[in-house]
mmCIF file of C-alpha atoms in Angstrom:
data_model
loop_
_atom_site.group_PDB
_atom_site.id
_atom_site.type_symbol
_atom_site.label_atom_id
_atom_site.label_comp_id
_atom_site.label_asym_id
_atom_site.label_seq_id
_atom_site.Cartn_x
_atom_site.Cartn_y
_atom_site.Cartn_z
ATOM 1 C CA MET F 86 153.298 76.915 141.459
ATOM 2 C CA ALA F 87 153.916 75.095 144.750
ATOM 3 C CA ARG F 88 150.955 73.515 146.478
ATOM 4 C CA LEU F 89 150.220 74.743 149.999
ATOM 5 C CA VAL F 90 150.222 71.837 152.437
ATOM 6 C CA VAL F 91 148.867 72.712 155.875
ATOM 7 C CA PRO F 92 148.670 70.248 158.786
ATOM 8 C CA LYS F 93 145.128 69.769 160.071
ATOM 9 C CA PHE F 94 145.811 71.330 163.449
ATOM 10 C CA GLN F 95 147.058 74.561 161.829
ATOM 11 C CA LYS F 96 144.353 75.136 159.213
ATOM 12 C CA PHE F 97 142.629 77.942 161.072
ATOM 13 C CA ARG F 98 145.724 79.481 162.687
ATOM 14 C CA LEU F 99 147.570 80.649 159.591
ATOM 15 C CA ALA F 100 148.186 84.292 158.874
ATOM 16 C CA ARG F 101 149.060 85.928 155.565
ATOM 17 C CA GLU F 102 152.780 85.954 156.398
ATOM 18 C CA ASP F 103 152.716 82.159 156.881
ATOM 19 C CA LEU F 104 151.737 81.600 153.258
ATOM 20 C CA PRO F 105 154.208 81.310 150.380
ATOM 21 C CA PRO F 106 154.612 84.626 148.511
ATOM 22 C CA ASP F 107 154.369 82.946 145.107
ATOM 23 C CA GLU F 108 150.867 81.635 145.780
ATOM 24 C CA PRO F 109 148.376 84.519 145.956
ATOM 25 C CA ILE F 110 145.325 82.267 145.808
ATOM 26 C CA ALA F 111 146.213 80.403 149.024
ATOM 27 C CA TRP F 112 145.099 83.281 151.253
ATOM 28 C CA GLU F 113 141.757 83.528 149.459
ATOM 29 C CA LEU F 114 141.182 79.798 149.859
ATOM 30 C CA LEU F 115 141.963 80.024 153.561
ATOM 31 C CA VAL F 116 139.522 82.903 154.028
ATOM 32 C CA LEU F 117 136.893 81.046 151.982
ATOM 33 C CA ARG F 118 137.326 77.965 154.174
ATOM 34 C CA ARG F 119 136.763 80.086 157.275
ATOM 35 C CA LEU F 120 133.728 81.754 155.735
ATOM 36 C CA VAL F 121 132.181 78.386 154.909
ATOM 37 C CA TRP F 122 133.100 76.826 158.261
ATOM 38 C CA PHE F 123 131.536 79.552 160.413
ATOM 39 C CA PRO F 124 127.932 79.307 159.098
ATOM 40 C CA VAL F 125 128.051 75.503 159.239
ATOM 41 C CA ALA F 126 129.235 75.615 162.858
ATOM 42 C CA LEU F 127 126.605 78.233 163.687
ATOM 43 C CA VAL F 128 123.799 76.106 162.234
ATOM 44 C CA ALA F 129 125.067 73.027 164.113
ATOM 45 C CA ALA F 130 125.180 74.993 167.377
ATOM 46 C CA VAL F 131 121.634 76.309 166.869
ATOM 47 C CA LEU F 132 120.394 72.788 166.151
ATOM 48 C CA LEU F 133 122.085 71.393 169.274
ATOM 49 C CA VAL F 134 120.643 74.137 171.484
ATOM 50 C CA THR F 135 117.179 73.596 169.972
ATOM 51 C CA LEU F 136 117.484 69.852 170.576
ATOM 52 C CA ALA F 137 118.538 70.464 174.177
ATOM 53 C CA VAL F 138 115.642 72.835 174.872
ATOM 54 C CA ALA F 139 113.078 70.508 173.272
ATOM 55 C CA ASN F 140 114.316 67.448 175.190
ATOM 56 C CA ARG F 141 114.655 68.709 178.769
ATOM 57 C CA GLU F 142 112.452 66.008 180.310
ATOM 58 C CA PRO F 143 114.285 63.574 182.612
ATOM 59 C CA VAL F 144 114.746 60.066 181.239
ATOM 60 C CA ARG F 145 115.873 57.078 183.281
ATOM 61 C CA LEU F 146 118.614 54.969 181.751
ATOM 62 C CA VAL F 147 118.618 51.463 183.229
ATOM 63 C CA LEU F 148 121.932 49.604 183.024
ATOM 64 C CA ASP F 149 120.677 46.431 184.774
ATOM 65 C CA PRO F 150 119.132 44.064 182.175
ATOM 66 C CA PHE F 151 118.132 41.435 184.755
ATOM 67 C CA ARG F 152 115.983 43.596 187.033
ATOM 68 C CA PRO F 153 114.526 46.489 185.007
ATOM 69 C CA ASP F 154 111.836 47.243 187.641
ATOM 70 C CA ALA F 155 114.311 47.660 190.509
ATOM 71 C CA PRO F 156 117.666 48.294 188.816
ATOM 72 C CA VAL F 157 120.911 48.316 190.723
ATOM 73 C CA ILE F 158 122.487 50.734 188.234
ATOM 74 C CA SER F 159 120.412 53.513 186.681
ATOM 75 C CA MET F 160 120.739 57.211 185.859
ATOM 76 C CA THR F 161 118.120 59.902 185.415
ATOM 77 C CA LEU F 162 119.223 62.746 183.157
ATOM 78 C CA PRO F 163 117.607 64.926 180.492
ATOM 79 C CA LEU F 164 117.454 63.258 177.076
ATOM 80 C CA TYR F 165 119.752 65.843 175.491
ATOM 81 C CA ALA F 166 122.497 64.892 177.970
ATOM 82 C CA TYR F 167 122.400 61.303 176.708
ATOM 83 C CA LEU F 168 122.386 62.498 173.095
ATOM 84 C CA LEU F 169 125.336 64.858 173.622
ATOM 85 C CA ALA F 170 127.217 62.172 175.551
ATOM 86 C CA ALA F 171 126.666 59.705 172.699
ATOM 87 C CA LEU F 172 127.824 62.312 170.162
ATOM 88 C CA THR F 173 130.931 63.108 172.201
ATOM 89 C CA LEU F 174 131.726 59.438 172.708
ATOM 90 C CA GLY F 175 131.355 58.826 168.964
ATOM 91 C CA VAL F 176 133.730 61.676 168.112
ATOM 92 C CA VAL F 177 136.319 60.492 170.643
ATOM 93 C CA LEU F 178 136.135 56.841 169.536
ATOM 94 C CA GLY F 179 136.285 57.887 165.876
ATOM 95 C CA GLY F 180 139.373 59.995 166.565
ATOM 96 C CA ILE F 181 141.085 57.164 168.414
ATOM 97 C CA SER F 182 140.216 54.726 165.641
ATOM 98 C CA THR F 183 141.590 57.097 163.003
ATOM 99 C CA TRP F 184 144.745 57.653 165.047
ATOM 100 C CA PHE F 185 145.452 53.917 165.238
ATOM 101 C CA THR F 186 144.548 53.369 161.589
ATOM 102 C CA GLN F 187 146.990 56.048 160.435
ATOM 103 C CA GLY F 188 149.800 54.764 162.658
ATOM 104 C CA ARG F 189 151.612 52.990 159.858
ATOM 105 C CA TRP F 190 151.623 56.179 157.747
ATOM 106 C CA ARG F 191 153.066 58.186 160.633
ATOM 107 C CA LYS F 192 155.750 55.519 161.095
ATOM 108 C CA THR F 193 156.565 55.601 157.368
ATOM 109 C CA ALA F 194 156.815 59.407 157.455
ATOM 110 C CA ARG F 195 159.083 59.239 160.504
ATOM 111 C CA VAL F 196 161.380 56.668 158.839
ATOM 112 C CA LYS F 197 161.498 58.656 155.581
ATOM 113 C CA ALA F 198 162.319 61.854 157.514
ATOM 114 C CA GLN F 199 165.185 60.058 159.275
ATOM 115 C CA ASP F 200 166.431 58.741 155.925
ATOM 116 C CA ALA F 201 166.270 62.232 154.433
ATOM 117 C CA MET F 202 168.208 63.689 157.364
ATOM 118 C CA ARG F 203 170.819 60.917 157.070
ATOM 119 C CA TRP F 204 171.204 61.491 153.299
ATOM 120 C CA GLN F 205 171.400 65.265 153.833
ATOM 121 C CA ALA F 206 174.158 64.787 156.423
ATOM 122 C CA GLU F 207 175.996 62.494 153.989
ATOM 123 C CA ALA F 208 175.676 65.064 151.196
ATOM 124 C CA ASP F 209 176.944 67.816 153.503
ATOM 125 C CA ARG F 210 179.879 65.652 154.553
ATOM 126 C CA LEU F 211 180.770 64.858 150.937
ATOM 127 C CA THR F 212 180.483 68.540 149.990
ATOM 128 C CA ARG F 213 182.836 69.529 152.804
ATOM 129 C CA GLU F 214 185.202 66.733 151.813
ATOM 130 C CA ARG F 215 185.161 67.786 148.155
ATOM 131 C CA ASP F 216 185.681 71.438 149.032
ATOM 132 C CA SER F 217 188.625 70.605 151.288
ATOM 133 C CA HIS F 218 190.235 68.533 148.523
ATOM 134 C CA VAL F 219 189.590 71.187 145.884
ATOM 135 C CA GLY F 220 190.946 73.981 148.098
ATOM 136 C CA GLY F 221 194.101 72.049 148.981
ATOM 137 C CA HIS F 222 194.676 70.655 145.483
ATOM 138 C CA VAL F 223 197.907 71.791 143.800
ATOM 139 C CA GLY F 224 196.442 71.776 140.315
ATOM 140 C CA GLY F 225 196.619 75.555 139.963
ATOM 141 C CA HIS F 226 193.089 76.281 141.212
ATOM 142 C CA ALA F 227 192.663 79.446 143.234
ATOM 143 C CA GLY F 228 190.747 79.441 146.509
ATOM 144 C CA ASN F 229 187.194 78.088 146.291
ATOM 145 C CA GLN F 230 187.100 77.860 142.508
ATOM 146 C CA ARG F 231 186.105 74.484 141.209
ATOM 147 C CA PRO F 232 188.271 72.813 138.568
ATOM 148 C CA MET F 233 186.859 72.806 135.068
ATOM 149 C CA LEU F 234 186.179 69.498 133.429
ATOM 150 C CA ALA F 235 188.310 68.500 130.498
ATOM 151 C CA ALA F 236 186.582 68.713 127.118
ATOM 152 C CA LYS F 237 185.686 65.481 125.367
ATOM 153 C CA ARG F 238 187.856 64.519 122.436
#
């Protein structure tokens, strides 16, 4: 049985017709993944909203370490805004870091895909060449029939 490989960005966009017909369990796994993902996302959303409601008080963030009493740069926002900003920044920096870390694998995949396309073109060219020689050969072969190999003695 072939293994279903789905790119990350398409995991939740597949429909039944996108799945291989010889793999009946793939659809059930996809539905199970969605069923597990939804409650986890719901709990995370409830926790974030609860955190935001509980931390609505304004907090002053001082970005001037030399004059904390009269800072040149400071911001006053609710605490949850700082927490959500830190979470968002962490996700973005983590994604960028992962993207750069996986760069060599993407390059390898790109090179291998080019090699595969080059070898496929070579195989197609050789097949056409063989078929043209077989079709035009005077050895008594009709049309597209391939010549039979001589038996070993």
